[in-house]
PDB file of C-alpha atoms in Angstrom:
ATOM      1  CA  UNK A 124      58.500 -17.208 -86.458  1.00 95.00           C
ATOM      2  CA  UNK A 125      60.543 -20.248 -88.010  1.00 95.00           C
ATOM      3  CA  UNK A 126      62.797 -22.172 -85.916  1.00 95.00           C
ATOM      4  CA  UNK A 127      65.021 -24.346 -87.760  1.00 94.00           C
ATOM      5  CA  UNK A 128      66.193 -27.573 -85.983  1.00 94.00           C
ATOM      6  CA  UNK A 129      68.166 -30.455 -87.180  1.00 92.00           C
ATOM      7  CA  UNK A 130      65.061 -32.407 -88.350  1.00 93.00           C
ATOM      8  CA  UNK A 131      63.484 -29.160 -90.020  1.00 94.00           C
ATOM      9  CA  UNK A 132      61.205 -26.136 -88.882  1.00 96.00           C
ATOM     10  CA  UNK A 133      58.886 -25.481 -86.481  1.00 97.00           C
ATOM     11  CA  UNK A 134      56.471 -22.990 -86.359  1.00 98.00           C
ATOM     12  CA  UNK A 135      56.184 -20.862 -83.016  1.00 98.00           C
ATOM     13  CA  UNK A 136      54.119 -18.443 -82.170  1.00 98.00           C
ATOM     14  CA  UNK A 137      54.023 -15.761 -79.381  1.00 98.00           C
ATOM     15  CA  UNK A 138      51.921 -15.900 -76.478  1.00 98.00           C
ATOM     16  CA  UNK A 139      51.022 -11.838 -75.583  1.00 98.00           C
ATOM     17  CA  UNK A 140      50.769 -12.444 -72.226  1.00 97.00           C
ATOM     18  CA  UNK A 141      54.140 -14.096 -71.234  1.00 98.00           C
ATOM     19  CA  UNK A 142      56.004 -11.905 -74.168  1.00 98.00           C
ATOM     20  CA  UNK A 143      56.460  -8.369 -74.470  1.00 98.00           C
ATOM     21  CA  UNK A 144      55.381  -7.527 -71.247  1.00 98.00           C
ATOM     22  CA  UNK A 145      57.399  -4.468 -71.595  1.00 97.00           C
ATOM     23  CA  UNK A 146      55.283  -2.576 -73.582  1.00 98.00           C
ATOM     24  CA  UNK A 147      51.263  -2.637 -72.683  1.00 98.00           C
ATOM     25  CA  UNK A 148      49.083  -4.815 -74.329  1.00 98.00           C
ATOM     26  CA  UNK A 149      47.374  -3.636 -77.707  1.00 98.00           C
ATOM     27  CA  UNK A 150      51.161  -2.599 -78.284  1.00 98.00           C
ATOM     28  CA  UNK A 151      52.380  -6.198 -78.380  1.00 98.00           C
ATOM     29  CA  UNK A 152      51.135  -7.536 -81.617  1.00 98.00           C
ATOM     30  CA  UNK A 153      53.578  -4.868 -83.508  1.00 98.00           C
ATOM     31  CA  UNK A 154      56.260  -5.882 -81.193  1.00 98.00           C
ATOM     32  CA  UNK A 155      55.635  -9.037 -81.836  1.00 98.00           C
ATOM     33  CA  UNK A 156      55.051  -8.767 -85.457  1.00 98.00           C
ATOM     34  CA  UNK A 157      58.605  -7.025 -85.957  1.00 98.00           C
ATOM     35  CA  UNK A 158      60.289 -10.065 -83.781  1.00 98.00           C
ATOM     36  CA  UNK A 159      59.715 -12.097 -86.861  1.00 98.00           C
ATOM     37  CA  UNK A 160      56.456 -13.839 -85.193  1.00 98.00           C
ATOM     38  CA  UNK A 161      53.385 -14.322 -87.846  1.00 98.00           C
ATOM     39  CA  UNK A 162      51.064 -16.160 -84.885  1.00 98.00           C
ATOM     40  CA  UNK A 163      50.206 -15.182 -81.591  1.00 98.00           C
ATOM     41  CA  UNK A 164      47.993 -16.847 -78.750  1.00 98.00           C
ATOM     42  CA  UNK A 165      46.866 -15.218 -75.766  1.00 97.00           C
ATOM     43  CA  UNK A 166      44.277 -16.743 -72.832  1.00 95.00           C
ATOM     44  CA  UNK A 167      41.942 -13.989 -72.622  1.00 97.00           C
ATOM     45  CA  UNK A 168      40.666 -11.704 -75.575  1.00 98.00           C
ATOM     46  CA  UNK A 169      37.588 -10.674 -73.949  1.00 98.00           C
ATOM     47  CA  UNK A 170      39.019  -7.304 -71.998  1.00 97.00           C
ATOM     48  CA  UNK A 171      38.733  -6.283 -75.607  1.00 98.00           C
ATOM     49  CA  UNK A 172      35.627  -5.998 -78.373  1.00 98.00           C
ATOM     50  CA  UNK A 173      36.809  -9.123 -80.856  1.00 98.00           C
ATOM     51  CA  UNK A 174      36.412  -6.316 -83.820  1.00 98.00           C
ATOM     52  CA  UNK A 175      39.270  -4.393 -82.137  1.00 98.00           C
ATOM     53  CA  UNK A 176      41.481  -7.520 -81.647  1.00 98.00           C
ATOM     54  CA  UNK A 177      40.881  -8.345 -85.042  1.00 98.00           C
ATOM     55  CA  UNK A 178      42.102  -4.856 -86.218  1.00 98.00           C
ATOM     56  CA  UNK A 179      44.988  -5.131 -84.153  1.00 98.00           C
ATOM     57  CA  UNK A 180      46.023  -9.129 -85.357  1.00 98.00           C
ATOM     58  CA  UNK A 181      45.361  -7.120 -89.356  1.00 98.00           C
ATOM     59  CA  UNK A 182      47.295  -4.108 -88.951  1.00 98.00           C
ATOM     60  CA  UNK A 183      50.576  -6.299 -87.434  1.00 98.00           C
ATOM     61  CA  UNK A 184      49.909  -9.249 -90.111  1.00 98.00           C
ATOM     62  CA  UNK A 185      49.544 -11.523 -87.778  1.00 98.00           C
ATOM     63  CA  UNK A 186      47.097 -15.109 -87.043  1.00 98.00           C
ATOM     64  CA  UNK A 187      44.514 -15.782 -83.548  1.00 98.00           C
ATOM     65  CA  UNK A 188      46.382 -19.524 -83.254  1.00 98.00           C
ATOM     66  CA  UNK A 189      44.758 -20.088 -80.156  1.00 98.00           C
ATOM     67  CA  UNK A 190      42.536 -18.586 -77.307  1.00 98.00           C
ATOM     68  CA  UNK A 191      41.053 -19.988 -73.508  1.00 98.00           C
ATOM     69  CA  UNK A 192      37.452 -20.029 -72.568  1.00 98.00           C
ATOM     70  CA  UNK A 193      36.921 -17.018 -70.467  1.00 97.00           C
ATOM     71  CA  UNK A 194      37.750 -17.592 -66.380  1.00 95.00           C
ATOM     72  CA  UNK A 195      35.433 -16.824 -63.692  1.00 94.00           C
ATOM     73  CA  UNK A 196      36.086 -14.066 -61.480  1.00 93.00           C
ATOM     74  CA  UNK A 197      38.693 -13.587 -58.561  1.00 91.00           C
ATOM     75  CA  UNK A 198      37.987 -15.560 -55.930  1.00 89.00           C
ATOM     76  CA  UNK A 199      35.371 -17.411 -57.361  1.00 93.00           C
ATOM     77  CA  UNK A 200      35.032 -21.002 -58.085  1.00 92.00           C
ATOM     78  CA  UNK A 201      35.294 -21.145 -61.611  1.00 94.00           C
ATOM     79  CA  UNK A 202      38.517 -18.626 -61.370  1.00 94.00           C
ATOM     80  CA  UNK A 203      40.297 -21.277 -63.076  1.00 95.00           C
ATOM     81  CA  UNK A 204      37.632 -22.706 -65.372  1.00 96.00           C
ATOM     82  CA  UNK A 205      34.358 -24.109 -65.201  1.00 96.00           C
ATOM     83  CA  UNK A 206      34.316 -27.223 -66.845  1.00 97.00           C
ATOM     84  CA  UNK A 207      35.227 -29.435 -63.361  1.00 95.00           C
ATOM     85  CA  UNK A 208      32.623 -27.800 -61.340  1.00 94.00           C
ATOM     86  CA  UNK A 209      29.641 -29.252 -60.523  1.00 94.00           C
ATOM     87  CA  UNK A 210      27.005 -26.940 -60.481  1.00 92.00           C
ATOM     88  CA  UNK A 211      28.341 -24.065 -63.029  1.00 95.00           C
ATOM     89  CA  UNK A 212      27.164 -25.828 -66.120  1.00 96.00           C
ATOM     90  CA  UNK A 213      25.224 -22.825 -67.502  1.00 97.00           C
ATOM     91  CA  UNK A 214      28.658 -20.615 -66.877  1.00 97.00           C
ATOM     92  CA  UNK A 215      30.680 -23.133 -68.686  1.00 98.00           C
ATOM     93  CA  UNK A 216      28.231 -23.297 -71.491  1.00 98.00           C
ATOM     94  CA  UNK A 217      27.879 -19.738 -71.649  1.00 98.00           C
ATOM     95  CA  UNK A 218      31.925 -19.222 -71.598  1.00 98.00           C
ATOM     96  CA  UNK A 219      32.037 -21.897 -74.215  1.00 98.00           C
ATOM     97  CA  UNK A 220      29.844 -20.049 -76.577  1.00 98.00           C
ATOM     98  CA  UNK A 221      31.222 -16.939 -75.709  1.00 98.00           C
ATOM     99  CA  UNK A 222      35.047 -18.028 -76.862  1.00 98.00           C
ATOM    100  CA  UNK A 223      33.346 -19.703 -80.229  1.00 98.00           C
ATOM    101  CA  UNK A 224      32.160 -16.507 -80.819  1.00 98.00           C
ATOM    102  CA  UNK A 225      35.147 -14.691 -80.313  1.00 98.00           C
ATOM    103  CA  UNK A 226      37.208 -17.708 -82.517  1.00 98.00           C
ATOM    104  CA  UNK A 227      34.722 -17.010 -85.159  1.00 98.00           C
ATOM    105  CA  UNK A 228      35.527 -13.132 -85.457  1.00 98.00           C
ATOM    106  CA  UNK A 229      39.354 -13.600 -85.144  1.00 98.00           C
ATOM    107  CA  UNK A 230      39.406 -16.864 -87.035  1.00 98.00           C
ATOM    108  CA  UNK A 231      40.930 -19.187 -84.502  1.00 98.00           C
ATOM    109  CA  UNK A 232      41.091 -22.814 -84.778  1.00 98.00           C
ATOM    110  CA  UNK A 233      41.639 -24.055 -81.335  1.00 98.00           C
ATOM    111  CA  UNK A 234      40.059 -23.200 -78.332  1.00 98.00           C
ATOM    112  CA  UNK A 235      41.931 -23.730 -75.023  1.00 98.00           C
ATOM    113  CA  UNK A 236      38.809 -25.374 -72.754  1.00 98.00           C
ATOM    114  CA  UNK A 237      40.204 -24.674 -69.121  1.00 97.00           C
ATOM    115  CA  UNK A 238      39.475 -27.451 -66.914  1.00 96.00           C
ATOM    116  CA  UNK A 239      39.341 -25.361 -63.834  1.00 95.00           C
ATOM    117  CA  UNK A 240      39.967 -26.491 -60.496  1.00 94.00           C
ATOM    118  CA  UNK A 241      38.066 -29.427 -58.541  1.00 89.00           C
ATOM    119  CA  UNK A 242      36.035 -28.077 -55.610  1.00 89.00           C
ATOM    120  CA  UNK A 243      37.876 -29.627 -51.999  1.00 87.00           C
ATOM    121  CA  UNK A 244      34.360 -30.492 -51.073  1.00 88.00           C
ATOM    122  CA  UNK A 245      33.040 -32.671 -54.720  1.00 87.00           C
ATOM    123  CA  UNK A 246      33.018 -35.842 -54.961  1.00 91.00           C
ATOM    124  CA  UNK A 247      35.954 -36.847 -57.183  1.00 90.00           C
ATOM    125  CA  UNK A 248      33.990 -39.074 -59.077  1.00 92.00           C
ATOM    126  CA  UNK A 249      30.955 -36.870 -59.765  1.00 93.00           C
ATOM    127  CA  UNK A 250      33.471 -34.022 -60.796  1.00 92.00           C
ATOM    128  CA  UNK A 251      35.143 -35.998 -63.124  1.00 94.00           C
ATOM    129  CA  UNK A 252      31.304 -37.187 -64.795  1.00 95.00           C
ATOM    130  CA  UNK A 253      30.665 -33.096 -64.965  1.00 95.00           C
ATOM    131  CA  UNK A 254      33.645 -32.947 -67.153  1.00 96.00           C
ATOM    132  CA  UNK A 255      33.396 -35.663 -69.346  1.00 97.00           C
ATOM    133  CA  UNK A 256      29.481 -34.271 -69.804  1.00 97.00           C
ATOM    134  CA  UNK A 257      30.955 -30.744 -70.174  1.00 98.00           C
ATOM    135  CA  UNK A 258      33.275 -31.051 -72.775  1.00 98.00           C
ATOM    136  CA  UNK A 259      31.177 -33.375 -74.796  1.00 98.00           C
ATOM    137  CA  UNK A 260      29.054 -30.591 -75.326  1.00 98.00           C
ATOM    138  CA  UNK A 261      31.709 -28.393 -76.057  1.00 98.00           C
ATOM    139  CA  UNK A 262      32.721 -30.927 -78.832  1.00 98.00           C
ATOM    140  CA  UNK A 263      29.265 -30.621 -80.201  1.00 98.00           C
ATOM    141  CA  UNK A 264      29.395 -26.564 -80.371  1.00 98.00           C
ATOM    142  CA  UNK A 265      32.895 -26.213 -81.935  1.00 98.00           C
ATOM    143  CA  UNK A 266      32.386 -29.205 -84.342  1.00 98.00           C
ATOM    144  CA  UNK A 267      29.899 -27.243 -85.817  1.00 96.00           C
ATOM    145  CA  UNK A 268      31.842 -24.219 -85.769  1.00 97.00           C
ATOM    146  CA  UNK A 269      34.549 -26.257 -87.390  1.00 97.00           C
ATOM    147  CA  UNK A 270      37.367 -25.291 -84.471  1.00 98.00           C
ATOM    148  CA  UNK A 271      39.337 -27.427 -82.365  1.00 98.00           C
ATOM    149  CA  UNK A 272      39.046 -28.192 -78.684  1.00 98.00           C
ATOM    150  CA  UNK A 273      42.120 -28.251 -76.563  1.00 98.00           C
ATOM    151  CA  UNK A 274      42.555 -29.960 -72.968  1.00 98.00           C
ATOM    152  CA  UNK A 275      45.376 -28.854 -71.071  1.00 97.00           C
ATOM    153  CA  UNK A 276      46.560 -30.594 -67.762  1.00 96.00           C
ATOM    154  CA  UNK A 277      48.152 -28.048 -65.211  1.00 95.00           C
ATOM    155  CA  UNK A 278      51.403 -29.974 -63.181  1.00 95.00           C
ATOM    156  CA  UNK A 279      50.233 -30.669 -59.307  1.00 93.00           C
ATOM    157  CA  UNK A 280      53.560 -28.778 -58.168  1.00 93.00           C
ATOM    158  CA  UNK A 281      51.841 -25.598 -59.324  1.00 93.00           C
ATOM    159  CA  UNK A 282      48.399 -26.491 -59.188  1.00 92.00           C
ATOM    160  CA  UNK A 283      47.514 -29.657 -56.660  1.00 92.00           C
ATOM    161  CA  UNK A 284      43.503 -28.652 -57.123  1.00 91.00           C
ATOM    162  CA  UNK A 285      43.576 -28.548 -61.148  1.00 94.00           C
ATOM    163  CA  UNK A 286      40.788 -30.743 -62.014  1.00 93.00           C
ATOM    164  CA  UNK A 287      42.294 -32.446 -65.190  1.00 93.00           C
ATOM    165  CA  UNK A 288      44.988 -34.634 -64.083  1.00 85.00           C
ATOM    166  CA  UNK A 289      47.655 -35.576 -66.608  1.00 94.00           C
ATOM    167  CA  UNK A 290      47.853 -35.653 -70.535  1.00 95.00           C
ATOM    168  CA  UNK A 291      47.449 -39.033 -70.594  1.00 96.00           C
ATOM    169  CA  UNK A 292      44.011 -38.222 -68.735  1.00 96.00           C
ATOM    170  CA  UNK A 293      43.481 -35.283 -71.730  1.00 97.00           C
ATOM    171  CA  UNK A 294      44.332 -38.083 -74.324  1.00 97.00           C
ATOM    172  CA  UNK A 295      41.606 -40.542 -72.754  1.00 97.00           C
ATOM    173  CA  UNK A 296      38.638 -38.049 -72.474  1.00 97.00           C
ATOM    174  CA  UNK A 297      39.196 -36.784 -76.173  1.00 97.00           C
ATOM    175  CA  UNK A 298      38.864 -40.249 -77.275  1.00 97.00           C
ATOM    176  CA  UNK A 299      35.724 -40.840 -75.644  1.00 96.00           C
ATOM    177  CA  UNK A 300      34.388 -37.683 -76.488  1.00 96.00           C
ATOM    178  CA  UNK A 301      35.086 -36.903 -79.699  1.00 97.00           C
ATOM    179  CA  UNK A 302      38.740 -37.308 -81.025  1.00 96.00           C
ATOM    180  CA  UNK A 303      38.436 -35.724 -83.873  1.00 96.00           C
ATOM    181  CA  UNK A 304      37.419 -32.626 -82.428  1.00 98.00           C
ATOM    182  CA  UNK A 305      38.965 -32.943 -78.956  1.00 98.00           C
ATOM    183  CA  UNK A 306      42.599 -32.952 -78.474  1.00 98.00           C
ATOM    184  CA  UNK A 307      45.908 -32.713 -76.053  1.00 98.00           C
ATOM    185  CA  UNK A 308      47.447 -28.935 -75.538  1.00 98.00           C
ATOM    186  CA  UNK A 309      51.048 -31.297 -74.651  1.00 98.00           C
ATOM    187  CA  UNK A 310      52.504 -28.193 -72.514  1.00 98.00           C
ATOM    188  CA  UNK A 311      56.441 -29.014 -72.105  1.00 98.00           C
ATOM    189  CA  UNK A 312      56.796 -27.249 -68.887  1.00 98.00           C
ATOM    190  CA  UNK A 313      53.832 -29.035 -67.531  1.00 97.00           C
ATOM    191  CA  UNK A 314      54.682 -32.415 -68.921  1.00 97.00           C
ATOM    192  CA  UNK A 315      58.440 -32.146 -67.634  1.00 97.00           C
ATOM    193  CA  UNK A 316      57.494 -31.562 -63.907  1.00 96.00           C
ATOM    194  CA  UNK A 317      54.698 -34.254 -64.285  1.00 93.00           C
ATOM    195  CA  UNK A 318      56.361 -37.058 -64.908  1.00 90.00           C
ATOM    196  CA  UNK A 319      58.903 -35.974 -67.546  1.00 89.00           C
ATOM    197  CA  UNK A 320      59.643 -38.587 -70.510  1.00 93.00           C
ATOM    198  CA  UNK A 321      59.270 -35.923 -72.293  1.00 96.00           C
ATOM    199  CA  UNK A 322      59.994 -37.673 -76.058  1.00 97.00           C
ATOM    200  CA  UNK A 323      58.187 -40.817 -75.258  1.00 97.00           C
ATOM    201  CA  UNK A 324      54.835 -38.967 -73.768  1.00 97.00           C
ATOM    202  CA  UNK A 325      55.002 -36.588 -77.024  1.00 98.00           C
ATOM    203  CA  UNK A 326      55.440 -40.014 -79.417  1.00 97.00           C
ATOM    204  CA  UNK A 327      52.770 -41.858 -77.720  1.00 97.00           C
ATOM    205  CA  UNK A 328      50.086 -38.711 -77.413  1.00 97.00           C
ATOM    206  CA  UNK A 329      51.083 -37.677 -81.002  1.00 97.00           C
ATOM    207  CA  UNK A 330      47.624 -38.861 -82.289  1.00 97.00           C
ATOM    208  CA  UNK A 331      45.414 -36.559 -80.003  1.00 97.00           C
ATOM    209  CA  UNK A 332      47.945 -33.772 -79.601  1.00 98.00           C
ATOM    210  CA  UNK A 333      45.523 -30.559 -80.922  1.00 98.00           C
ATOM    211  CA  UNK A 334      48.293 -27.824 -79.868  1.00 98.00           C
ATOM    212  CA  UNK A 335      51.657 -27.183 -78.209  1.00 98.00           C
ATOM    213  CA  UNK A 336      53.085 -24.977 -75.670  1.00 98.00           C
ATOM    214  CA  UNK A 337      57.094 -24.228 -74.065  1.00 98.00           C
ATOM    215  CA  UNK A 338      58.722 -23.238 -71.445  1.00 98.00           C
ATOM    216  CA  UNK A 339      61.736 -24.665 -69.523  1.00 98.00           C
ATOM    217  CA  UNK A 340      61.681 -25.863 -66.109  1.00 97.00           C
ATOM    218  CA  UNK A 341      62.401 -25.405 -63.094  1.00 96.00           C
ATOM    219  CA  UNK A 342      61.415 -21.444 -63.496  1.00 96.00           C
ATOM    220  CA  UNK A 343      59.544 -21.720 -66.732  1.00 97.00           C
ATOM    221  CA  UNK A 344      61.719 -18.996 -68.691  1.00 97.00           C
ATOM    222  CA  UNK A 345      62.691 -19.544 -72.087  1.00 97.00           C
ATOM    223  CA  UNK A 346      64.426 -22.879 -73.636  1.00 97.00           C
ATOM    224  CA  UNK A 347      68.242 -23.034 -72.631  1.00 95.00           C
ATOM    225  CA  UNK A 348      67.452 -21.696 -69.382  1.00 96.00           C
ATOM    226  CA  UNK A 349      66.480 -24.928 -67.510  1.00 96.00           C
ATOM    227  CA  UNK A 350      67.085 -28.959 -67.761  1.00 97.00           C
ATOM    228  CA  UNK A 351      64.767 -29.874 -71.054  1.00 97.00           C
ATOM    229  CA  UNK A 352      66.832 -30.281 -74.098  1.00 96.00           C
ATOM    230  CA  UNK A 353      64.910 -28.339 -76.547  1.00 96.00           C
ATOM    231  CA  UNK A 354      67.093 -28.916 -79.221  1.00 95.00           C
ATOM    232  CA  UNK A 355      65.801 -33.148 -79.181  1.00 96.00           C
ATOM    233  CA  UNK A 356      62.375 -32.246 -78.078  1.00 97.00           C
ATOM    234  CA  UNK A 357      61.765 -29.273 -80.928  1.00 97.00           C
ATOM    235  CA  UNK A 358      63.399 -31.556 -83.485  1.00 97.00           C
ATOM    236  CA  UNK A 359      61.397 -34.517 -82.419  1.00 97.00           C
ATOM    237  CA  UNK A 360      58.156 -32.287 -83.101  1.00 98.00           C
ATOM    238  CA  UNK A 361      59.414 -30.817 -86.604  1.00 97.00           C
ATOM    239  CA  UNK A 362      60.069 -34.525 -87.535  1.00 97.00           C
ATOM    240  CA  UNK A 363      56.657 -35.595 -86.288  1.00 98.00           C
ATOM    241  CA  UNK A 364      53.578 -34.802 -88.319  1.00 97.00           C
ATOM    242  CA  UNK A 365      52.224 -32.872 -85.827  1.00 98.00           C
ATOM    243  CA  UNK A 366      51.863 -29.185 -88.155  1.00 95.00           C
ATOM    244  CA  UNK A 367      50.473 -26.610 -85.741  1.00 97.00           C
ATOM    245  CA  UNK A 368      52.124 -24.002 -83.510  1.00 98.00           C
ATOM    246  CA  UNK A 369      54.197 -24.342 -80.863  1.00 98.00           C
ATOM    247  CA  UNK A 370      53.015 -21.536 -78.277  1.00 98.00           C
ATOM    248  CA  UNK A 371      56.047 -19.829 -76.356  1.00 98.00           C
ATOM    249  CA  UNK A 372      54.128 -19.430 -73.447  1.00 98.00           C
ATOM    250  CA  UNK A 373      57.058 -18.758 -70.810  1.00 98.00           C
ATOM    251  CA  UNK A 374      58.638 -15.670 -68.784  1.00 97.00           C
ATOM    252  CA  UNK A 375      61.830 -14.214 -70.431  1.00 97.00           C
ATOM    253  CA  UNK A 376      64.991 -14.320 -67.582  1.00 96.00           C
ATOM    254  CA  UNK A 377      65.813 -10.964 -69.273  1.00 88.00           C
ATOM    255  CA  UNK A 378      63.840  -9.530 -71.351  1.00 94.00           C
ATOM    256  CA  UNK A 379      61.513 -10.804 -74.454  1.00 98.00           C
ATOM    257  CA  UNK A 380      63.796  -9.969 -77.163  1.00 97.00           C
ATOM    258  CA  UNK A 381      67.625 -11.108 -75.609  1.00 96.00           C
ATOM    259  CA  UNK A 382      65.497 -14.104 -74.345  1.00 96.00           C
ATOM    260  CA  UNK A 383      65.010 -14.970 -78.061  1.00 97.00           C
ATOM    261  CA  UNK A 384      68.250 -15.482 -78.638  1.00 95.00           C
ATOM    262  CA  UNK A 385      67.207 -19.395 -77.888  1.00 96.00           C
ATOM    263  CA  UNK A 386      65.776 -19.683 -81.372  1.00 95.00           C
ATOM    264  CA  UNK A 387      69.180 -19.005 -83.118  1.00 92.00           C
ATOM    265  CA  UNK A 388      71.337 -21.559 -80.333  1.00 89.00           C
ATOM    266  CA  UNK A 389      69.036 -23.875 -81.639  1.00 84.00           C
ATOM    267  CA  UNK A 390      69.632 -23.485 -85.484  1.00 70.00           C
ATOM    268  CA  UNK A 391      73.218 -23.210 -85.194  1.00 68.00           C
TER     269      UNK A 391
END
């Protein structure tokens, strides 16, 4: 889907978990397909063989812009990711390889690697050296699989135990790692309830941003229904020469389709 804005279009794309929750989920792709969307992300293909979420992204004409490495288990301590956990280095690898594989089937170019959240017990500092180790390697897989990495910061309102801390923190360990390969996933509704500055942050992270997600805040429903004003922050992205997606990863107020109604306040 195409959202004009005063500085030109943006490309957005839906994210099947937070849209068109109405109908289950191999139905969403035509839903979303007949919304006017041409890309969808999702977290988590892997309830599914990638042949048949392939089929289903063919027969709605739609593009794979972006998946997650898979997430441990419930209750476990890689639920979250396993990239900040000391000691699950063979999960993370084998989750890392497991989403390239997937990205290679459904022709993905960025790959969401989930931080995960820092064990209360780790040291902070030995945590943070897993990491960096971590997603160098990562780097080294998908560079020679020729897709992106992603790092995405959850906000500490939601998540205090996240392990990655802010997108300035993203920003740093792409460029030691491998910033070609390695970028920012600059989430709005995380940025905006940590630390806000929303225009400036985007300007200044522009370089290492690798994808982009929205949602408003507080609630983190669709644009218009919180305090971010989409209309200077989408137009400051179609000026910019970031040319990805933007993911509309948020919870419709009422319903996936009136909630799109935000895409047409914002051309007018």
């Amino acid at each position: 889907m195409i959202v004009e804005t005063t500085a030109g279009p943006v490309r957005l794309a839906a994210n099947l978990k937070w849209l068109f929750t109405e109908v289950p989920f191999e139905q969403r792709f035509d839903a979303a397909a007949r919304a006017g969307f041409t890309g969808v992300e999702f977290a988590s293909p892997y309830e599914l063989p990638a042949g048949t979420v392939r089929r289903l992204l063919d027969d709605a004409g739609l593009e794979q812009v972006l998946i997650n490495t898979p997430a441990g288990p419930a209750g476990s301590a890689t639920i979250m990711g396993a990239a900040y956990v000391p000691g699950a280095r063979e999960e993370f690898r084998e989750g890392v390889l497991r989403a390239l594989e997937y990205a290679a089937v459904l022709d993905t170019p960025v790959i969401h690697v989930m931080s995960g959240l820092r064990p209360a017990d780790a040291d902070p500092d030995l945590a943070l050296a897993t990491y960096v180790a971590n997603i160098g390697w990562a780097a080294e897989q998908a560079r020679a699989a020729g897709v992106r990495v992603a790092l995405e910061p959850i906000n500490k309102r939601d998540q205090p135990r996240y392990g990655l801390a802010s997108m300035e923190t993203a920003a740093a360990v792409a460029e030691a790692v491998d910033p070609e390969t390695v970028g920012v996933l600059f989430d709005v509704y995380h940025a905006q309830v940590d630390g806000g500055n929303l225009i400036d942050r985007f300007e200044r992270l522009l370089p290492r941003i690798a994808h982009i997600q929205i949602a408003d805040n507080p609630g983190r429903g669709e644009p218009g229904t919180g305090e971010i004003a989409f209309d200077r922050v989408l137009a400051r992205i179609a000026a910019s020469p970031y040319d990805g997606w933007v993911g509309c990863e948020y919870g419709p107020v009422a319903g996936t389709l009136d909630g799109l109604a935000w895409t047409e306040r914002i051309a007018r």
